[in-house]
């Protein structure tokens, strides 16, 4: 029996030890699992916290950016206050303000830059007579007649308008205040007459945020101050402000959204001319210029050089403009993309417009995106190689090809002006104009030998050999293509295409110039184009100027140059080796 009891005790002891071991193992596993879960949560919360900090930093940066943008926008606006008693004409006042700004702030504003005109009024008190009230509204009517397009009328009208009635929703909304009195009805009639919206009624506010006047005993509170406007859509909010100083009135503030009027494209004329790249444009140009030249042939023979040249240049320019094909015809063929690419793009658009797409359509759309992207890259690559090959064959240089492949043009962003950097386009043009005016008007000493000075009156113009038509034709054929025209827009291509048609009138005008020793005024004008060389791009001296002259002037100059080049060459001494044909720099060394 004792053996059995000892055996049971032994078994009980072993069971207790196993139980203790299991409990310890369970606690250890629980602790490990808890630690693992804590680590996972810490990692997740850490990443979320990092995202939160980054987002918070972005928000702070955006707030700072908005603050500075708002600050800059405030700096770009100027508010002027006028005295009502001295303002007889608001239009003249606005002109005087613009003159003052343009004179003292180096800017160029006009009447369109005035975004709105505000009239601050103060109605007669309750003790005043009805005659004073009528005079007040007559003065406001006069101010409205002289106001700009957008205007606001604001102030203390000493009137209570109350809730809107029937047929008054044109100028009022449902957010009225108090009860209407007689002066309130006069204000309503005035607003209806001029279609002025009472902005106080457009926004819901609590009653304690509506009153603008308080009686001396503090028992009565009314809304007497109003803001009226003929453009209520500009107003975004109306609110009454609490003041920290003792007063029976509270100021009212309106938040107005103002946008500067954009310039419309309809105000600009289409001055583009034909580039004569297609056969149809060339045919149209020849037909047009033939009609214009028939009118030119009817001119009297004693016409002046200037008048004849004006008619000739107008005929060429108008013919170029009329020959330009419309955009509809140019849209049919793309300069870069092939027909297969355009067909795929059209198919993709059709699939996009389909509302209920099947699985096959979605797969096709996905494949089209990849295929179109591949074809566009291939088309641009082929277009680039063909353009380079064309100009390498024509001129042996890739300069013109790279110019045609260029997708943008870089303008001069800024220039140094004394102690500041100028970014405005008008001021940049003014700096360049002043610089080259000073440069070209520099006084240089001119040494002349009196014996060689021959006046025009002493020459015998009758001995000058006239220019023949074959010389003009040869000079036209020698003109180079793809050259920039002058201010008249007449290109070398326009002269070469109509060579046979333009040769007679050009011969006539050139001989007329030789006879009268007069040149058209257009030949004395040139457009200066600045090309950046090197160094500081903000320094005007680091730009090389190119003068674009009239192509007709250069044609005449080439004819005269070929005529006198032989004579000038024979008169040059042998010591002069620079800038001469068949001479080199080594000729000076040997001499």
Coordinates of C-alpha atoms in Angstrom, one line a residue:
X1 CA 0.0 0.0 0.0
X2 CA 2.8 2.4 0.9
X3 CA 4.5 1.5 -2.4
X4 CA 1.3 2.5 -4.3
X5 CA 1.0 5.8 -2.4
X6 CA 4.7 6.6 -3.0
X7 CA 4.2 5.8 -6.7
X8 CA 1.2 8.1 -6.9
X9 CA 3.0 10.9 -5.2
X10 CA 5.9 10.4 -7.6
X11 CA 3.5 10.6 -10.6
X12 CA 1.8 13.6 -9.0
X13 CA 5.2 15.3 -8.7
X14 CA 6.1 14.6 -12.3
X15 CA 2.7 16.0 -13.4
X16 CA 3.3 19.2 -11.4
X17 CA 6.7 19.6 -13.0
X18 CA 5.3 19.1 -16.5
X19 CA 2.5 21.5 -15.8
X20 CA 5.0 24.1 -14.5
X21 CA 7.1 23.6 -17.6
X22 CA 4.1 23.9 -19.9
X23 CA 3.0 27.1 -18.2
X24 CA 6.5 28.6 -18.5
X25 CA 6.7 27.7 -22.1
X26 CA 3.2 29.2 -22.8
X27 CA 4.3 32.4 -21.0
X28 CA 7.5 32.5 -23.0
X29 CA 5.6 32.0 -26.3
X30 CA 3.1 34.6 -25.4
X31 CA 5.8 37.1 -24.5
X32 CA 7.6 36.4 -27.8
X33 CA 4.4 36.8 -29.8
X34 CA 3.6 40.1 -28.0
X35 CA 7.0 41.4 -28.7
X36 CA 6.8 40.5 -32.3
X37 CA 3.4 42.2 -32.6
X38 CA 4.8 45.3 -30.9
X39 CA 7.7 45.4 -33.4
X40 CA 5.3 45.1 -36.3
X41 CA 3.1 47.9 -35.0
X42 CA 6.1 50.1 -34.2
X43 CA 7.4 49.7 -37.8
X44 CA 4.0 50.5 -39.2
X45 CA 3.4 53.4 -37.0
X46 CA 6.9 54.6 -37.7
X47 CA 6.3 54.7 -41.4
X48 CA 2.9 56.4 -40.9
X49 CA 4.6 58.9 -38.6
X50 CA 7.2 59.6 -41.2
X51 CA 4.6 60.1 -43.9
X52 CA 2.7 62.4 -41.5
X53 CA 5.8 64.5 -40.9
X54 CA 6.5 64.8 -44.6
X55 CA 2.9 65.7 -45.3
X56 CA 3.0 68.3 -42.5
X57 CA 6.2 69.7 -44.0
X58 CA 4.6 69.9 -47.4
X59 CA 1.5 71.7 -46.0
X60 CA 3.7 74.2 -44.2
X61 CA 5.7 74.9 -47.4
X62 CA 2.5 75.3 -49.4
X63 CA 1.2 77.7 -46.7
X64 CA 4.4 79.7 -46.9
X65 CA 4.2 79.7 -50.7
X66 CA 0.6 80.9 -50.7
X67 CA 1.5 83.6 -48.2
X68 CA 4.3 84.9 -50.3
X69 CA 2.2 84.7 -53.5
X70 CA -0.6 86.6 -51.8
X71 CA 2.0 89.1 -50.6
X72 CA 3.3 89.5 -54.1
X73 CA -0.2 89.8 -55.6
X74 CA -0.9 92.6 -53.1
X75 CA 2.3 94.4 -54.2
X76 CA 1.1 94.3 -57.8
X77 CA -2.1 96.1 -57.0
X78 CA -2.4 99.8 -56.2
X79 CA -5.4 101.4 -54.4
X80 CA -6.1 105.1 -54.7
X81 CA -8.6 107.1 -52.6
X82 CA -10.3 110.2 -53.9
X83 CA -12.2 112.9 -52.1
X84 CA -15.9 112.9 -53.2
X85 CA -16.2 116.7 -52.7
X86 CA -13.4 117.4 -55.2
X87 CA -14.2 114.8 -57.8
X88 CA -16.2 116.4 -60.5
X89 CA -15.4 113.8 -63.2
X90 CA -14.4 110.2 -62.3
X91 CA -13.1 109.6 -65.8
X92 CA -10.7 112.5 -65.6
X93 CA -9.7 111.2 -62.1
X94 CA -8.8 107.8 -63.5
X95 CA -6.8 109.4 -66.3
X96 CA -4.9 111.5 -63.7
X97 CA -4.2 108.4 -61.6
X98 CA -2.9 106.5 -64.7
X99 CA -0.7 109.4 -65.7
X100 CA 0.7 109.6 -62.2
X101 CA 1.5 105.9 -62.1
X102 CA 3.1 105.9 -65.6
X103 CA 5.2 108.9 -64.7
X104 CA 6.6 107.9 -61.3
X105 CA 6.6 104.1 -61.4
X106 CA 8.1 103.4 -64.8
X107 CA 5.2 101.4 -66.1
X108 CA 2.7 101.6 -68.9
X109 CA -1.0 101.3 -67.9
X110 CA -4.1 102.2 -69.7
X111 CA -7.8 102.4 -68.9
X112 CA -8.3 98.6 -69.3
X113 CA -6.0 98.0 -66.3
X114 CA -8.5 99.6 -63.9
X115 CA -10.4 96.6 -62.7
X116 CA -13.2 98.3 -60.8
X117 CA -14.2 101.6 -59.4
X118 CA -15.6 101.9 -55.9
X119 CA -17.8 104.8 -54.7
X120 CA -18.0 105.3 -50.9
X121 CA -21.2 107.1 -50.0
X122 CA -22.8 108.4 -46.7
X123 CA -26.5 108.9 -46.8
X124 CA -28.2 111.9 -45.0
X125 CA -29.1 111.2 -41.4
X126 CA -32.6 110.4 -40.2
X127 CA -33.1 114.0 -39.1
X128 CA -32.4 115.4 -42.6
X129 CA -35.2 116.4 -45.0
X130 CA -36.5 114.4 -47.9
X131 CA -35.0 117.0 -50.3
X132 CA -31.5 116.2 -49.0
X133 CA -32.2 112.5 -49.6
X134 CA -33.2 113.1 -53.2
X135 CA -30.1 115.2 -53.8
X136 CA -28.0 112.4 -52.4
X137 CA -29.5 109.8 -54.8
X138 CA -29.1 112.2 -57.7
X139 CA -25.4 112.5 -56.9
X140 CA -25.0 108.7 -56.7
X141 CA -26.8 108.5 -60.1
X142 CA -24.2 110.9 -61.6
X143 CA -21.4 108.9 -60.1
X144 CA -22.7 105.7 -61.7
X145 CA -22.9 107.3 -65.1
X146 CA -19.2 108.2 -64.8
X147 CA -18.1 104.9 -63.3
X148 CA -16.2 102.1 -65.0
X149 CA -17.8 98.7 -66.1
X150 CA -17.5 97.0 -62.7
X151 CA -18.3 99.2 -59.7
X152 CA -19.3 98.9 -56.0
X153 CA -21.4 101.3 -54.0
X154 CA -20.9 100.9 -50.3
X155 CA -21.6 102.9 -47.2
X156 CA -24.1 103.9 -44.5
X157 CA -27.4 104.4 -46.2
X158 CA -29.4 104.9 -42.9
X159 CA -31.9 102.4 -44.3
X160 CA -33.5 99.1 -43.2
X161 CA -34.4 96.9 -46.2
X162 CA -35.8 93.9 -44.2
X163 CA -36.8 90.7 -46.1
X164 CA -37.2 90.5 -49.9
X165 CA -40.7 90.8 -51.3
X166 CA -42.2 89.6 -54.6
X167 CA -40.3 90.7 -57.8
X168 CA -37.3 91.8 -55.7
X169 CA -35.2 88.6 -56.0
X170 CA -33.4 90.2 -58.9
X171 CA -31.4 92.3 -56.5
X172 CA -31.9 90.5 -53.2
X173 CA -31.7 87.0 -51.8
X174 CA -33.5 85.4 -48.9
X175 CA -31.0 86.5 -46.2
X176 CA -32.5 89.8 -45.2
X177 CA -32.4 91.4 -41.7
X178 CA -35.0 93.3 -39.6
X179 CA -38.0 95.2 -41.0
X180 CA -38.1 97.6 -43.9
X181 CA -38.7 101.3 -43.4
X182 CA -39.3 104.2 -45.9
X183 CA -35.6 104.8 -46.6
X184 CA -35.1 101.1 -47.1
X185 CA -37.8 101.2 -49.8
X186 CA -36.0 104.1 -51.5
X187 CA -32.8 102.1 -51.5
X188 CA -34.7 99.1 -53.0
X189 CA -36.1 101.3 -55.7
X190 CA -32.7 102.7 -56.5
X191 CA -31.2 99.2 -56.7
X192 CA -34.0 98.0 -59.0
X193 CA -33.5 101.1 -61.3
X194 CA -29.8 100.4 -61.8
X195 CA -30.0 96.6 -61.4
X196 CA -27.6 96.7 -58.4
X197 CA -27.5 93.6 -56.2
X198 CA -27.5 94.2 -52.5
X199 CA -24.7 91.8 -51.5
X200 CA -25.6 91.7 -47.8
X201 CA -28.5 89.5 -48.6
X202 CA -26.5 87.0 -50.7
X203 CA -24.8 85.2 -47.8
X204 CA -26.3 83.5 -44.7
X205 CA -25.1 84.8 -41.4
X206 CA -26.3 84.5 -37.8
X207 CA -28.3 87.5 -36.4
X208 CA -25.5 88.5 -34.1
X209 CA -23.2 88.7 -37.1
X210 CA -25.5 90.9 -39.2
X211 CA -26.1 94.2 -37.4
X212 CA -23.9 97.1 -38.2
X213 CA -25.4 99.8 -35.9
X214 CA -26.3 99.8 -32.2
X215 CA -28.4 102.4 -30.4
X216 CA -26.8 104.3 -27.5
X217 CA -28.7 102.3 -24.9
X218 CA -27.7 99.1 -26.6
X219 CA -31.3 97.8 -26.9
X220 CA -31.7 98.3 -30.7
X221 CA -29.5 96.8 -33.4
X222 CA -30.0 97.3 -37.1
X223 CA -28.3 96.7 -40.4
X224 CA -27.7 100.2 -42.0
X225 CA -24.5 99.6 -44.0
X226 CA -24.7 98.0 -47.4
X227 CA -22.6 97.1 -50.4
X228 CA -24.2 97.2 -53.8
X229 CA -22.7 96.1 -57.1
X230 CA -23.6 95.5 -60.7
X231 CA -21.5 92.3 -60.8
X232 CA -22.6 90.2 -57.8
X233 CA -20.7 87.1 -59.1
X234 CA -17.4 88.8 -58.2
X235 CA -18.3 88.8 -54.5
X236 CA -17.4 85.6 -52.5
X237 CA -18.3 86.6 -49.0
X238 CA -19.8 89.4 -46.8
X239 CA -19.0 89.6 -43.1
X240 CA -19.3 92.1 -40.3
X241 CA -16.1 92.7 -38.2
X242 CA -15.9 93.3 -34.5
X243 CA -13.9 96.3 -33.5
X244 CA -11.8 96.6 -30.3
X245 CA -12.6 100.3 -29.8
X246 CA -15.9 101.7 -28.6
X247 CA -18.2 102.6 -31.5
X248 CA -21.8 102.4 -32.4
X249 CA -21.0 101.1 -35.9
X250 CA -19.3 97.9 -37.0
X251 CA -17.4 97.7 -40.3
X252 CA -18.5 95.4 -43.1
X253 CA -16.1 93.6 -45.4
X254 CA -16.7 92.0 -48.8
X255 CA -14.3 89.4 -50.3
X256 CA -14.1 90.2 -54.1
X257 CA -12.5 87.9 -56.6
X258 CA -10.9 90.0 -59.4
X259 CA -9.4 88.6 -62.6
X260 CA -7.5 90.7 -65.1
X261 CA -9.2 90.9 -68.5
X262 CA -7.5 88.6 -71.0
X263 CA -6.7 89.9 -74.5
X264 CA -8.8 88.2 -77.1
X265 CA -7.3 86.7 -80.2
X266 CA -10.0 88.2 -82.3
X267 CA -8.4 91.6 -81.9
X268 CA -5.3 90.5 -83.8
X269 CA -5.2 90.3 -87.6
X270 CA -3.8 87.2 -89.3
X271 CA -0.7 88.5 -91.0
X272 CA 0.8 85.2 -91.9
X273 CA 1.9 84.7 -95.5
X274 CA 2.4 81.8 -97.7
X275 CA 5.8 80.0 -97.5
X276 CA 5.3 78.6 -101.0
X277 CA 6.1 75.1 -99.9
X278 CA 3.3 73.4 -101.9
X279 CA 2.5 73.4 -105.6
X280 CA -1.0 74.7 -105.0
X281 CA 0.4 77.7 -103.1
X282 CA 2.8 78.5 -105.9
X283 CA 0.0 78.4 -108.5
X284 CA -2.2 80.6 -106.4
X285 CA 0.7 83.0 -105.8
X286 CA 1.4 83.3 -109.6
X287 CA -2.2 83.9 -110.4
X288 CA -2.6 86.6 -107.7
X289 CA 0.5 88.5 -108.6
X290 CA -0.4 88.4 -112.3
X291 CA -3.7 90.2 -111.5
X292 CA -1.9 92.8 -109.3
X293 CA 0.8 93.5 -111.9
X294 CA -1.8 94.2 -114.5
X295 CA -3.0 97.1 -112.3
X296 CA 0.6 98.1 -111.8
X297 CA 1.2 98.4 -115.6
X298 CA -1.5 101.1 -115.8
X299 CA 0.5 103.5 -113.6
X300 CA 1.9 106.6 -115.3
X301 CA 5.5 106.6 -116.4
X302 CA 6.3 109.7 -114.3
X303 CA 5.3 108.1 -111.0
X304 CA 7.8 108.6 -108.2
X305 CA 10.1 105.9 -106.9
X306 CA 8.4 105.7 -103.5
X307 CA 4.8 105.4 -104.9
X308 CA 5.8 102.8 -107.5
X309 CA 7.7 100.8 -104.9
X310 CA 4.7 100.9 -102.5
X311 CA 2.4 99.5 -105.1
X312 CA 4.9 96.8 -106.1
X313 CA 5.6 95.6 -102.5
X314 CA 1.9 95.7 -101.7
X315 CA 1.2 93.5 -104.7
X316 CA 3.8 90.9 -103.7
X317 CA 2.8 90.9 -100.0
X318 CA -1.0 90.7 -100.8
X319 CA -0.4 87.9 -103.3
X320 CA 1.6 85.9 -100.7
X321 CA -1.1 86.4 -98.1
X322 CA -3.9 85.3 -100.5
X323 CA -1.9 82.3 -101.6
X324 CA -1.7 80.8 -98.2
X325 CA -3.9 77.7 -97.9
X326 CA -6.3 77.4 -95.0
X327 CA -5.6 75.3 -91.9
X328 CA -8.2 72.8 -92.9
X329 CA -6.1 71.6 -95.9
X330 CA -2.9 71.5 -93.9
X331 CA -4.6 69.4 -91.2
X332 CA -5.1 66.5 -93.7
X333 CA -1.4 65.6 -93.8
X334 CA 0.8 65.5 -90.7
X335 CA 4.4 66.7 -91.1
X336 CA 5.8 63.9 -88.9
X337 CA 3.3 61.1 -88.2
X338 CA 2.6 58.6 -90.9
X339 CA -0.9 57.5 -92.0
X340 CA -0.8 54.2 -90.1
X341 CA 0.0 56.1 -86.9
X342 CA -2.9 58.5 -87.4
X343 CA -5.3 55.7 -88.2
X344 CA -4.3 53.9 -85.0
X345 CA -4.8 57.1 -83.0
X346 CA -8.3 57.6 -84.6
X347 CA -9.1 54.0 -83.6
X348 CA -8.0 54.6 -80.0
X349 CA -10.3 57.7 -79.9
X350 CA -13.2 55.6 -81.1
X351 CA -12.6 53.0 -78.4
X352 CA -12.4 55.7 -75.8
X353 CA -15.8 57.0 -76.8
X354 CA -17.4 53.6 -76.4
X355 CA -19.1 53.5 -73.0
X356 CA -19.7 49.7 -72.4
X357 CA -16.4 48.2 -73.4
X358 CA -16.0 44.4 -73.8
X359 CA -12.9 42.5 -72.7
X360 CA -11.7 42.3 -76.3
X361 CA -12.0 46.1 -76.6
X362 CA -10.1 46.7 -73.4
X363 CA -7.3 44.4 -74.6
X364 CA -7.2 46.2 -78.0
X365 CA -7.0 49.5 -76.3
X366 CA -4.1 48.4 -74.1
X367 CA -2.3 47.1 -77.2
X368 CA -3.0 50.3 -79.1
X369 CA -1.3 52.4 -76.4
X370 CA 1.9 50.5 -76.7
X371 CA 1.8 50.3 -80.5
X372 CA 1.1 54.0 -81.0
X373 CA 3.9 55.0 -78.7
X374 CA 6.3 52.8 -80.6
X375 CA 5.1 54.1 -84.0
X376 CA 5.4 57.8 -82.8
X377 CA 9.0 57.3 -81.8
X378 CA 9.7 55.6 -85.1
X379 CA 8.0 58.3 -87.1
X380 CA 9.9 61.1 -85.3
X381 CA 13.2 59.2 -85.9
X382 CA 12.5 58.8 -89.6
X383 CA 11.5 62.4 -89.9
X384 CA 14.7 63.6 -88.2
X385 CA 16.9 61.4 -90.4
X386 CA 15.1 62.5 -93.6
X387 CA 15.4 66.2 -92.7
X388 CA 19.1 65.9 -92.0
X389 CA 19.6 63.9 -95.2
X390 CA 17.7 66.6 -97.2
X391 CA 19.7 69.5 -96.0
X392 CA 23.0 67.7 -96.2
X393 CA 22.4 67.0 -99.9
X394 CA 21.2 70.6 -100.5
X395 CA 23.7 72.7 -98.6
X396 CA 26.2 70.2 -97.2
X397 CA 25.5 71.4 -93.6
X398 CA 23.2 70.3 -90.8
X399 CA 22.6 73.8 -89.4
X400 CA 19.4 74.4 -91.3
X401 CA 18.1 70.9 -90.5
X402 CA 18.7 71.4 -86.8
X403 CA 16.9 74.8 -87.0
X404 CA 13.9 73.1 -88.7
X405 CA 13.8 70.3 -86.1
X406 CA 14.0 72.8 -83.2
X407 CA 10.6 72.8 -81.4
X408 CA 11.1 76.1 -79.4
X409 CA 12.8 79.4 -79.5
X410 CA 14.6 80.9 -76.5
X411 CA 13.9 84.6 -75.9
X412 CA 16.1 86.9 -73.9
X413 CA 14.8 86.4 -70.4
X414 CA 16.4 89.4 -68.7
X415 CA 19.0 92.1 -69.1
X416 CA 21.0 94.2 -66.8
X417 CA 19.9 97.9 -66.5
X418 CA 22.3 99.9 -64.4
X419 CA 21.8 98.5 -60.9
X420 CA 18.8 96.2 -61.5
X421 CA 17.8 93.3 -63.6
X422 CA 14.9 93.9 -66.1
X423 CA 12.5 91.1 -67.0
X424 CA 9.7 93.0 -68.7
X425 CA 9.6 92.6 -72.5
X426 CA 9.1 96.3 -73.2
X427 CA 11.9 97.3 -70.9
X428 CA 14.3 94.7 -72.5
X429 CA 13.5 96.1 -76.0
X430 CA 14.1 99.6 -74.7
X431 CA 17.5 98.7 -73.3
X432 CA 18.5 97.1 -76.6
X433 CA 17.2 100.1 -78.6
X434 CA 19.0 102.6 -76.5
X435 CA 22.2 100.7 -76.6
X436 CA 22.3 100.4 -80.4
X437 CA 21.1 104.0 -80.9
X438 CA 24.1 105.1 -78.8
X439 CA 26.4 102.7 -80.7
X440 CA 25.4 103.7 -84.2
X441 CA 25.1 107.4 -83.5
X442 CA 28.7 107.6 -82.2
X443 CA 30.5 110.6 -83.7
X444 CA 33.6 109.5 -85.7
X445 CA 36.0 111.7 -87.5
X446 CA 35.7 111.5 -91.3
X447 CA 38.8 112.4 -93.3
X448 CA 38.0 113.3 -96.9
X449 CA 40.1 114.6 -99.7
X450 CA 38.5 117.7 -101.1
X451 CA 39.8 116.9 -104.6
X452 CA 37.9 113.6 -104.7
X453 CA 34.6 114.9 -103.4
X454 CA 32.2 115.2 -106.2
X455 CA 28.7 116.5 -105.7
X456 CA 25.6 114.8 -107.2
X457 CA 24.9 117.9 -109.3
X458 CA 28.3 117.6 -111.0
X459 CA 27.6 114.0 -112.2
X460 CA 26.1 113.2 -115.5
X461 CA 23.4 110.7 -114.8
X462 CA 22.7 110.3 -118.5
X463 CA 26.0 108.4 -118.9
X464 CA 24.9 105.7 -116.5
X465 CA 24.1 102.5 -118.3
X466 CA 20.6 101.3 -117.6
X467 CA 20.0 97.9 -116.0
X468 CA 18.7 95.3 -118.5
X469 CA 16.1 92.6 -117.8
X470 CA 18.5 89.8 -118.4
X471 CA 20.8 91.1 -115.6
X472 CA 17.8 91.2 -113.2
X473 CA 16.8 87.7 -114.2
X474 CA 20.3 86.4 -113.6
X475 CA 20.5 88.2 -110.2
X476 CA 17.1 86.7 -109.2
X477 CA 18.3 83.1 -110.0
X478 CA 21.4 83.7 -107.8
X479 CA 19.2 84.4 -104.8
X480 CA 19.6 81.9 -101.9
X481 CA 16.6 80.1 -100.4
X482 CA 15.6 80.0 -96.7
X483 CA 16.8 83.5 -95.9
X484 CA 15.0 85.8 -93.5
X485 CA 13.1 88.6 -95.1
X486 CA 13.0 92.3 -94.0
X487 CA 10.2 94.2 -92.4
X488 CA 8.0 93.9 -95.6
X489 CA 7.9 90.1 -95.4
X490 CA 8.9 89.5 -99.0
X491 CA 11.2 86.5 -99.2
X492 CA 13.7 85.4 -101.9
X493 CA 11.3 82.4 -102.7
X494 CA 8.6 84.9 -103.6
X495 CA 10.9 86.7 -106.0
X496 CA 12.3 83.5 -107.6
X497 CA 9.0 81.7 -108.1
X498 CA 7.6 84.7 -110.0
X499 CA 10.9 85.5 -111.8
X500 CA 9.4 86.0 -115.2
X501 CA 6.5 88.1 -113.9
X502 CA 8.5 90.4 -111.6
X503 CA 11.5 91.0 -113.9
X504 CA 9.9 93.9 -115.9
X505 CA 8.6 95.9 -112.9
X506 CA 11.8 95.4 -111.0
X507 CA 13.9 96.5 -113.9
X508 CA 11.7 99.6 -114.2
X509 CA 12.1 100.5 -110.5
X510 CA 15.8 99.9 -110.5
X511 CA 16.4 102.1 -113.5
X512 CA 14.2 104.8 -111.9
X513 CA 16.4 104.7 -108.8
X514 CA 19.5 105.1 -111.0
X515 CA 18.0 108.1 -112.8
X516 CA 16.6 110.0 -109.8
X517 CA 19.2 108.9 -107.2
X518 CA 16.3 108.2 -104.8
X519 CA 15.6 105.0 -102.9
X520 CA 12.4 103.9 -101.2
X521 CA 12.1 104.6 -97.5
X522 CA 11.6 100.9 -96.7
X523 CA 15.2 100.3 -97.8
X524 CA 16.4 102.5 -95.0
X525 CA 14.7 100.4 -92.4
X526 CA 16.0 97.2 -90.9
X527 CA 15.0 94.8 -88.1
X528 CA 17.9 94.1 -85.6
X529 CA 18.0 90.5 -84.3
X530 CA 20.3 89.7 -81.4
X531 CA 22.3 86.5 -81.3
X532 CA 23.9 85.5 -78.1
X533 CA 27.7 85.0 -78.3
X534 CA 29.2 84.1 -74.9
X535 CA 29.7 85.4 -71.4
X536 CA 26.9 86.9 -69.2
X537 CA 23.6 86.5 -71.0
X538 CA 22.2 89.5 -69.1
X539 CA 24.8 91.8 -70.6
X540 CA 23.6 93.5 -73.8
X541 CA 27.2 93.8 -75.1
X542 CA 27.4 90.0 -75.3
X543 CA 24.9 89.8 -78.2
X544 CA 25.8 90.1 -81.9
X545 CA 23.3 92.1 -83.9
X546 CA 22.1 91.1 -87.3
X547 CA 20.2 93.6 -89.5
X548 CA 17.4 92.0 -91.6
X549 CA 17.1 94.1 -94.8
X550 CA 14.6 94.1 -97.6
X551 CA 15.3 91.3 -100.1
X552 CA 14.5 93.7 -103.0
X553 CA 17.1 96.0 -101.7
X554 CA 19.7 93.2 -101.5
X555 CA 18.7 92.2 -105.1
X556 CA 19.4 95.7 -106.3
X557 CA 22.7 95.9 -104.3
X558 CA 23.9 92.6 -105.8
X559 CA 23.3 94.0 -109.4
X560 CA 25.2 97.2 -108.6
X561 CA 28.0 95.2 -106.9
X562 CA 28.6 93.0 -109.9
X563 CA 28.6 96.1 -112.2
X564 CA 31.2 98.1 -110.2
X565 CA 33.3 95.2 -108.8
X566 CA 35.5 94.9 -111.9
X567 CA 36.2 98.7 -111.8
X568 CA 36.9 98.7 -108.1
X569 CA 39.2 95.7 -108.3
X570 CA 41.3 97.3 -111.0
X571 CA 41.7 100.5 -108.9
X572 CA 42.9 98.7 -105.8
X573 CA 46.7 98.7 -105.2
X574 CA 48.6 95.5 -105.0
X575 CA 49.4 96.2 -101.3
X576 CA 45.7 95.7 -100.5
X577 CA 45.4 92.0 -100.0
X578 CA 42.7 91.7 -97.4
X579 CA 39.1 90.8 -98.5
X580 CA 40.0 90.4 -102.1
X581 CA 39.5 87.5 -104.5
X582 CA 42.6 85.4 -105.3
X583 CA 44.5 87.0 -102.4
X584 CA 45.6 85.3 -99.2
X585 CA 47.1 86.4 -95.8
X586 CA 50.5 85.1 -97.0
X587 CA 50.6 87.8 -99.7
X588 CA 51.2 90.4 -97.0
X589 CA 54.0 88.3 -95.5
X590 CA 55.8 88.0 -98.8
X591 CA 55.6 91.7 -99.6

